[in-house]
């Protein structure tokens, strides 16, 4: 009997991934893509930040410097223009805008959150027609209803009051905000709410102690969107407010521009003061804002 020795079969090397086969070119391609992305983001940041910086610096110049060297730095910064803008009425306009914006944000977020909770968690009759009604209300254009709204506000005796703007800002933004919060709640698990219901919690307690904390990102996003709309809205504030002591910032700054007789540094200072609160709010709440929109609109 003869023994034959067989040579061992050659061991095959494991297949390499496409990125490993290519080696350095794949890594260099990702680096180039990352550099291009950073350059695009830097350009976008400059496009957003530079006009704000230019406006703030223009408030420190004189009229001559604004026209002779509009892109240069102020030779002798004059902070007195900001104090002048403050005393020209920006303080009153700012307080009016804060009051109207805060009231409308609170009303819109509360009404929309409760409506979205009912549309997603409660077995209500005619829930689908109600949802279609909410979606249909988003197609209404506010400017087309200026004449009937004027008659309605006069009949309710709230024309030329804070309530005129608060009611209108709330009514025209509740449909969109309800749709936004509803989309977010559809993606949230209901097991925690069911457990709270088994433990004896009522619907009101579940809403405040379970749903509201879970929906905090989308509520912050909805509040910021409503604040931005109320802060910058011009048409309603122009038509439904005639008392100079009740005017908000957009209309008040337009009136101040007419009174100043082309005193551009003071006007730029007023515009900077008007834009500063929204910038600070967005910087503070940007994490919740982006998360809420991405998880709400993406569903």
PDB file of N, CA, C and O in Angstrom, residues 208-246:
ATOM      1  N   UNK A 208     -50.079  66.369  29.160  1.00  0.00           N
ATOM      2  CA  UNK A 208     -49.097  67.294  29.727  1.00  0.00           C
ATOM      3  C   UNK A 208     -47.832  66.588  30.199  1.00  0.00           C
ATOM      4  O   UNK A 208     -46.730  67.142  30.096  1.00  0.00           O
ATOM      5  N   UNK A 209     -47.959  65.359  30.742  1.00  0.00           N
ATOM      6  CA  UNK A 209     -46.813  64.703  31.360  1.00  0.00           C
ATOM      7  C   UNK A 209     -46.114  63.698  30.455  1.00  0.00           C
ATOM      8  O   UNK A 209     -44.987  63.294  30.748  1.00  0.00           O
ATOM      9  N   UNK A 210     -46.765  63.277  29.384  1.00  0.00           N
ATOM     10  CA  UNK A 210     -46.163  62.288  28.494  1.00  0.00           C
ATOM     11  C   UNK A 210     -45.964  62.856  27.093  1.00  0.00           C
ATOM     12  O   UNK A 210     -44.865  62.850  26.543  1.00  0.00           O
ATOM     13  N   UNK A 211     -47.047  63.355  26.491  1.00  0.00           N
ATOM     14  CA  UNK A 211     -46.997  63.772  25.096  1.00  0.00           C
ATOM     15  C   UNK A 211     -46.154  65.034  24.932  1.00  0.00           C
ATOM     16  O   UNK A 211     -45.309  65.124  24.028  1.00  0.00           O
ATOM     17  N   UNK A 212     -46.387  66.035  25.777  1.00  0.00           N
ATOM     18  CA  UNK A 212     -45.648  67.296  25.637  1.00  0.00           C
ATOM     19  C   UNK A 212     -44.145  67.113  25.811  1.00  0.00           C
ATOM     20  O   UNK A 212     -43.360  67.624  24.993  1.00  0.00           O
ATOM     21  N   UNK A 213     -43.657  66.369  26.831  1.00  0.00           N
ATOM     22  CA  UNK A 213     -42.203  66.147  26.893  1.00  0.00           C
ATOM     23  C   UNK A 213     -41.657  65.371  25.697  1.00  0.00           C
ATOM     24  O   UNK A 213     -40.547  65.651  25.228  1.00  0.00           O
ATOM     25  N   UNK A 214     -42.423  64.384  25.195  1.00  0.00           N
ATOM     26  CA  UNK A 214     -41.939  63.627  24.043  1.00  0.00           C
ATOM     27  C   UNK A 214     -41.891  64.485  22.782  1.00  0.00           C
ATOM     28  O   UNK A 214     -41.031  64.291  21.917  1.00  0.00           O
ATOM     29  N   UNK A 215     -42.821  65.421  22.666  1.00  0.00           N
ATOM     30  CA  UNK A 215     -42.915  66.249  21.463  1.00  0.00           C
ATOM     31  C   UNK A 215     -42.204  67.581  21.621  1.00  0.00           C
ATOM     32  O   UNK A 215     -42.471  68.509  20.850  1.00  0.00           O
ATOM     33  N   UNK A 216     -41.299  67.684  22.557  1.00  0.00           N
ATOM     34  CA  UNK A 216     -40.627  68.964  22.798  1.00  0.00           C
ATOM     35  C   UNK A 216     -39.895  69.496  21.574  1.00  0.00           C
ATOM     36  O   UNK A 216     -39.986  70.692  21.270  1.00  0.00           O
ATOM     37  N   UNK A 217     -39.165  68.670  20.803  1.00  0.00           N
ATOM     38  CA  UNK A 217     -38.474  69.243  19.624  1.00  0.00           C
ATOM     39  C   UNK A 217     -39.412  69.885  18.615  1.00  0.00           C
ATOM     40  O   UNK A 217     -39.149  70.981  18.117  1.00  0.00           O
ATOM     41  N   UNK A 218     -40.525  69.213  18.302  1.00  0.00           N
ATOM     42  CA  UNK A 218     -41.434  69.782  17.309  1.00  0.00           C
ATOM     43  C   UNK A 218     -42.186  70.972  17.881  1.00  0.00           C
ATOM     44  O   UNK A 218     -42.532  71.915  17.148  1.00  0.00           O
ATOM     45  N   UNK A 219     -42.430  70.992  19.175  1.00  0.00           N
ATOM     46  CA  UNK A 219     -43.079  72.160  19.783  1.00  0.00           C
ATOM     47  C   UNK A 219     -42.152  73.375  19.729  1.00  0.00           C
ATOM     48  O   UNK A 219     -42.608  74.493  19.480  1.00  0.00           O
ATOM     49  N   UNK A 220     -40.856  73.150  19.953  1.00  0.00           N
ATOM     50  CA  UNK A 220     -39.892  74.249  19.850  1.00  0.00           C
ATOM     51  C   UNK A 220     -39.821  74.752  18.416  1.00  0.00           C
ATOM     52  O   UNK A 220     -39.787  75.963  18.156  1.00  0.00           O
ATOM     53  N   UNK A 221     -39.818  73.824  17.457  1.00  0.00           N
ATOM     54  CA  UNK A 221     -39.782  74.232  16.047  1.00  0.00           C
ATOM     55  C   UNK A 221     -41.026  75.030  15.682  1.00  0.00           C
ATOM     56  O   UNK A 221     -40.938  76.068  15.003  1.00  0.00           O
ATOM     57  N   UNK A 222     -42.188  74.555  16.129  1.00  0.00           N
ATOM     58  CA  UNK A 222     -43.431  75.276  15.830  1.00  0.00           C
ATOM     59  C   UNK A 222     -43.442  76.656  16.478  1.00  0.00           C
ATOM     60  O   UNK A 222     -43.888  77.642  15.870  1.00  0.00           O
ATOM     61  N   UNK A 223     -42.936  76.745  17.702  1.00  0.00           N
ATOM     62  CA  UNK A 223     -42.887  78.043  18.379  1.00  0.00           C
ATOM     63  C   UNK A 223     -41.957  79.011  17.665  1.00  0.00           C
ATOM     64  O   UNK A 223     -42.275  80.200  17.508  1.00  0.00           O
ATOM     65  N   UNK A 224     -40.818  78.522  17.189  1.00  0.00           N
ATOM     66  CA  UNK A 224     -39.879  79.398  16.485  1.00  0.00           C
ATOM     67  C   UNK A 224     -40.443  79.870  15.150  1.00  0.00           C
ATOM     68  O   UNK A 224     -40.284  81.036  14.775  1.00  0.00           O
ATOM     69  N   UNK A 225     -41.100  78.980  14.423  1.00  0.00           N
ATOM     70  CA  UNK A 225     -41.705  79.383  13.155  1.00  0.00           C
ATOM     71  C   UNK A 225     -42.801  80.422  13.373  1.00  0.00           C
ATOM     72  O   UNK A 225     -42.907  81.402  12.625  1.00  0.00           O
ATOM     73  N   UNK A 226     -43.613  80.207  14.403  1.00  0.00           N
ATOM     74  CA  UNK A 226     -44.665  81.173  14.692  1.00  0.00           C
ATOM     75  C   UNK A 226     -44.079  82.500  15.167  1.00  0.00           C
ATOM     76  O   UNK A 226     -44.570  83.577  14.803  1.00  0.00           O
ATOM     77  N   UNK A 227     -43.025  82.451  15.974  1.00  0.00           N
ATOM     78  CA  UNK A 227     -42.387  83.685  16.440  1.00  0.00           C
ATOM     79  C   UNK A 227     -41.800  84.467  15.272  1.00  0.00           C
ATOM     80  O   UNK A 227     -41.930  85.702  15.209  1.00  0.00           O
ATOM     81  N   UNK A 228     -41.177  83.770  14.336  1.00  0.00           N
ATOM     82  CA  UNK A 228     -40.608  84.452  13.180  1.00  0.00           C
ATOM     83  C   UNK A 228     -41.696  85.097  12.334  1.00  0.00           C
ATOM     84  O   UNK A 228     -41.531  86.232  11.848  1.00  0.00           O
ATOM     85  N   UNK A 229     -42.812  84.392  12.160  1.00  0.00           N
ATOM     86  CA  UNK A 229     -43.916  84.959  11.381  1.00  0.00           C
ATOM     87  C   UNK A 229     -44.509  86.183  12.073  1.00  0.00           C
ATOM     88  O   UNK A 229     -44.701  87.240  11.451  1.00  0.00           O
ATOM     89  N   UNK A 230     -44.807  86.074  13.358  1.00  0.00           N
ATOM     90  CA  UNK A 230     -45.430  87.183  14.082  1.00  0.00           C
ATOM     91  C   UNK A 230     -44.488  88.381  14.192  1.00  0.00           C
ATOM     92  O   UNK A 230     -44.930  89.532  14.151  1.00  0.00           O
ATOM     93  N   UNK A 231     -43.199  88.120  14.332  1.00  0.00           N
ATOM     94  CA  UNK A 231     -42.233  89.202  14.509  1.00  0.00           C
ATOM     95  C   UNK A 231     -42.077  90.038  13.245  1.00  0.00           C
ATOM     96  O   UNK A 231     -41.885  91.249  13.317  1.00  0.00           O
ATOM     97  N   UNK A 232     -42.164  89.371  12.082  1.00  0.00           N
ATOM     98  CA  UNK A 232     -41.901  90.063  10.817  1.00  0.00           C
ATOM     99  C   UNK A 232     -43.152  90.376  10.014  1.00  0.00           C
ATOM    100  O   UNK A 232     -43.030  90.974   8.934  1.00  0.00           O
ATOM    101  N   UNK A 233     -44.324  89.984  10.474  1.00  0.00           N
ATOM    102  CA  UNK A 233     -45.548  90.183   9.686  1.00  0.00           C
ATOM    103  C   UNK A 233     -45.843  91.677   9.528  1.00  0.00           C
ATOM    104  O   UNK A 233     -45.754  92.450  10.486  1.00  0.00           O
ATOM    105  N   UNK A 234     -46.215  92.066   8.318  1.00  0.00           N
ATOM    106  CA  UNK A 234     -46.383  93.494   8.018  1.00  0.00           C
ATOM    107  C   UNK A 234     -47.807  93.862   7.605  1.00  0.00           C
ATOM    108  O   UNK A 234     -48.329  94.893   8.040  1.00  0.00           O
ATOM    109  N   UNK A 235     -48.447  93.046   6.767  1.00  0.00           N
ATOM    110  CA  UNK A 235     -49.734  93.435   6.175  1.00  0.00           C
ATOM    111  C   UNK A 235     -50.811  93.611   7.245  1.00  0.00           C
ATOM    112  O   UNK A 235     -51.491  94.642   7.297  1.00  0.00           O
ATOM    113  N   UNK A 236     -51.006  92.606   8.088  1.00  0.00           N
ATOM    114  CA  UNK A 236     -52.024  92.701   9.139  1.00  0.00           C
ATOM    115  C   UNK A 236     -51.708  93.838  10.108  1.00  0.00           C
ATOM    116  O   UNK A 236     -52.609  94.572  10.539  1.00  0.00           O
ATOM    117  N   UNK A 237     -50.434  93.966  10.485  1.00  0.00           N
ATOM    118  CA  UNK A 237     -50.049  95.023  11.424  1.00  0.00           C
ATOM    119  C   UNK A 237     -50.267  96.409  10.837  1.00  0.00           C
ATOM    120  O   UNK A 237     -50.541  97.368  11.569  1.00  0.00           O
ATOM    121  N   UNK A 238     -50.173  96.535   9.523  1.00  0.00           N
ATOM    122  CA  UNK A 238     -50.386  97.826   8.882  1.00  0.00           C
ATOM    123  C   UNK A 238     -51.864  98.166   8.761  1.00  0.00           C
ATOM    124  O   UNK A 238     -52.269  99.316   8.982  1.00  0.00           O
ATOM    125  N   UNK A 239     -52.693  97.154   8.458  1.00  0.00           N
ATOM    126  CA  UNK A 239     -54.111  97.404   8.186  1.00  0.00           C
ATOM    127  C   UNK A 239     -54.930  97.483   9.466  1.00  0.00           C
ATOM    128  O   UNK A 239     -55.797  98.359   9.609  1.00  0.00           O
ATOM    129  N   UNK A 240     -54.656  96.624  10.415  1.00  0.00           N
ATOM    130  CA  UNK A 240     -55.529  96.489  11.579  1.00  0.00           C
ATOM    131  C   UNK A 240     -55.043  97.252  12.806  1.00  0.00           C
ATOM    132  O   UNK A 240     -55.697  97.209  13.851  1.00  0.00           O
ATOM    133  N   UNK A 241     -53.910  97.940  12.709  1.00  0.00           N
ATOM    134  CA  UNK A 241     -53.414  98.772  13.809  1.00  0.00           C
ATOM    135  C   UNK A 241     -53.157 100.171  13.267  1.00  0.00           C
ATOM    136  O   UNK A 241     -52.315 100.356  12.374  1.00  0.00           O
ATOM    137  N   UNK A 242     -53.879 101.142  13.789  1.00  0.00           N
ATOM    138  CA  UNK A 242     -53.674 102.533  13.386  1.00  0.00           C
ATOM    139  C   UNK A 242     -53.105 103.388  14.513  1.00  0.00           C
ATOM    140  O   UNK A 242     -52.560 104.460  14.251  1.00  0.00           O
ATOM    141  N   UNK A 243     -53.264 102.951  15.748  1.00  0.00           N
ATOM    142  CA  UNK A 243     -52.726 103.689  16.888  1.00  0.00           C
ATOM    143  C   UNK A 243     -51.204 103.568  16.900  1.00  0.00           C
ATOM    144  O   UNK A 243     -50.647 102.460  16.883  1.00  0.00           O
ATOM    145  N   UNK A 244     -50.516 104.703  16.922  1.00  0.00           N
ATOM    146  CA  UNK A 244     -49.066 104.683  16.894  1.00  0.00           C
ATOM    147  C   UNK A 244     -48.446 104.008  18.097  1.00  0.00           C
ATOM    148  O   UNK A 244     -47.326 103.488  18.012  1.00  0.00           O
ATOM    149  N   UNK A 245     -49.143 103.995  19.229  1.00  0.00           N
ATOM    150  CA  UNK A 245     -48.605 103.371  20.435  1.00  0.00           C
ATOM    151  C   UNK A 245     -48.728 101.853  20.408  1.00  0.00           C
ATOM    152  O   UNK A 245     -48.162 101.186  21.282  1.00  0.00           O
ATOM    153  N   UNK A 246     -49.478 101.299  19.445  1.00  0.00           N
ATOM    154  CA  UNK A 246     -49.685  99.857  19.387  1.00  0.00           C
ATOM    155  C   UNK A 246     -48.953  99.203  18.210  1.00  0.00           C
ATOM    156  O   UNK A 246     -49.055  97.992  18.029  1.00  0.00           O
TER     157      UNK A 246
END
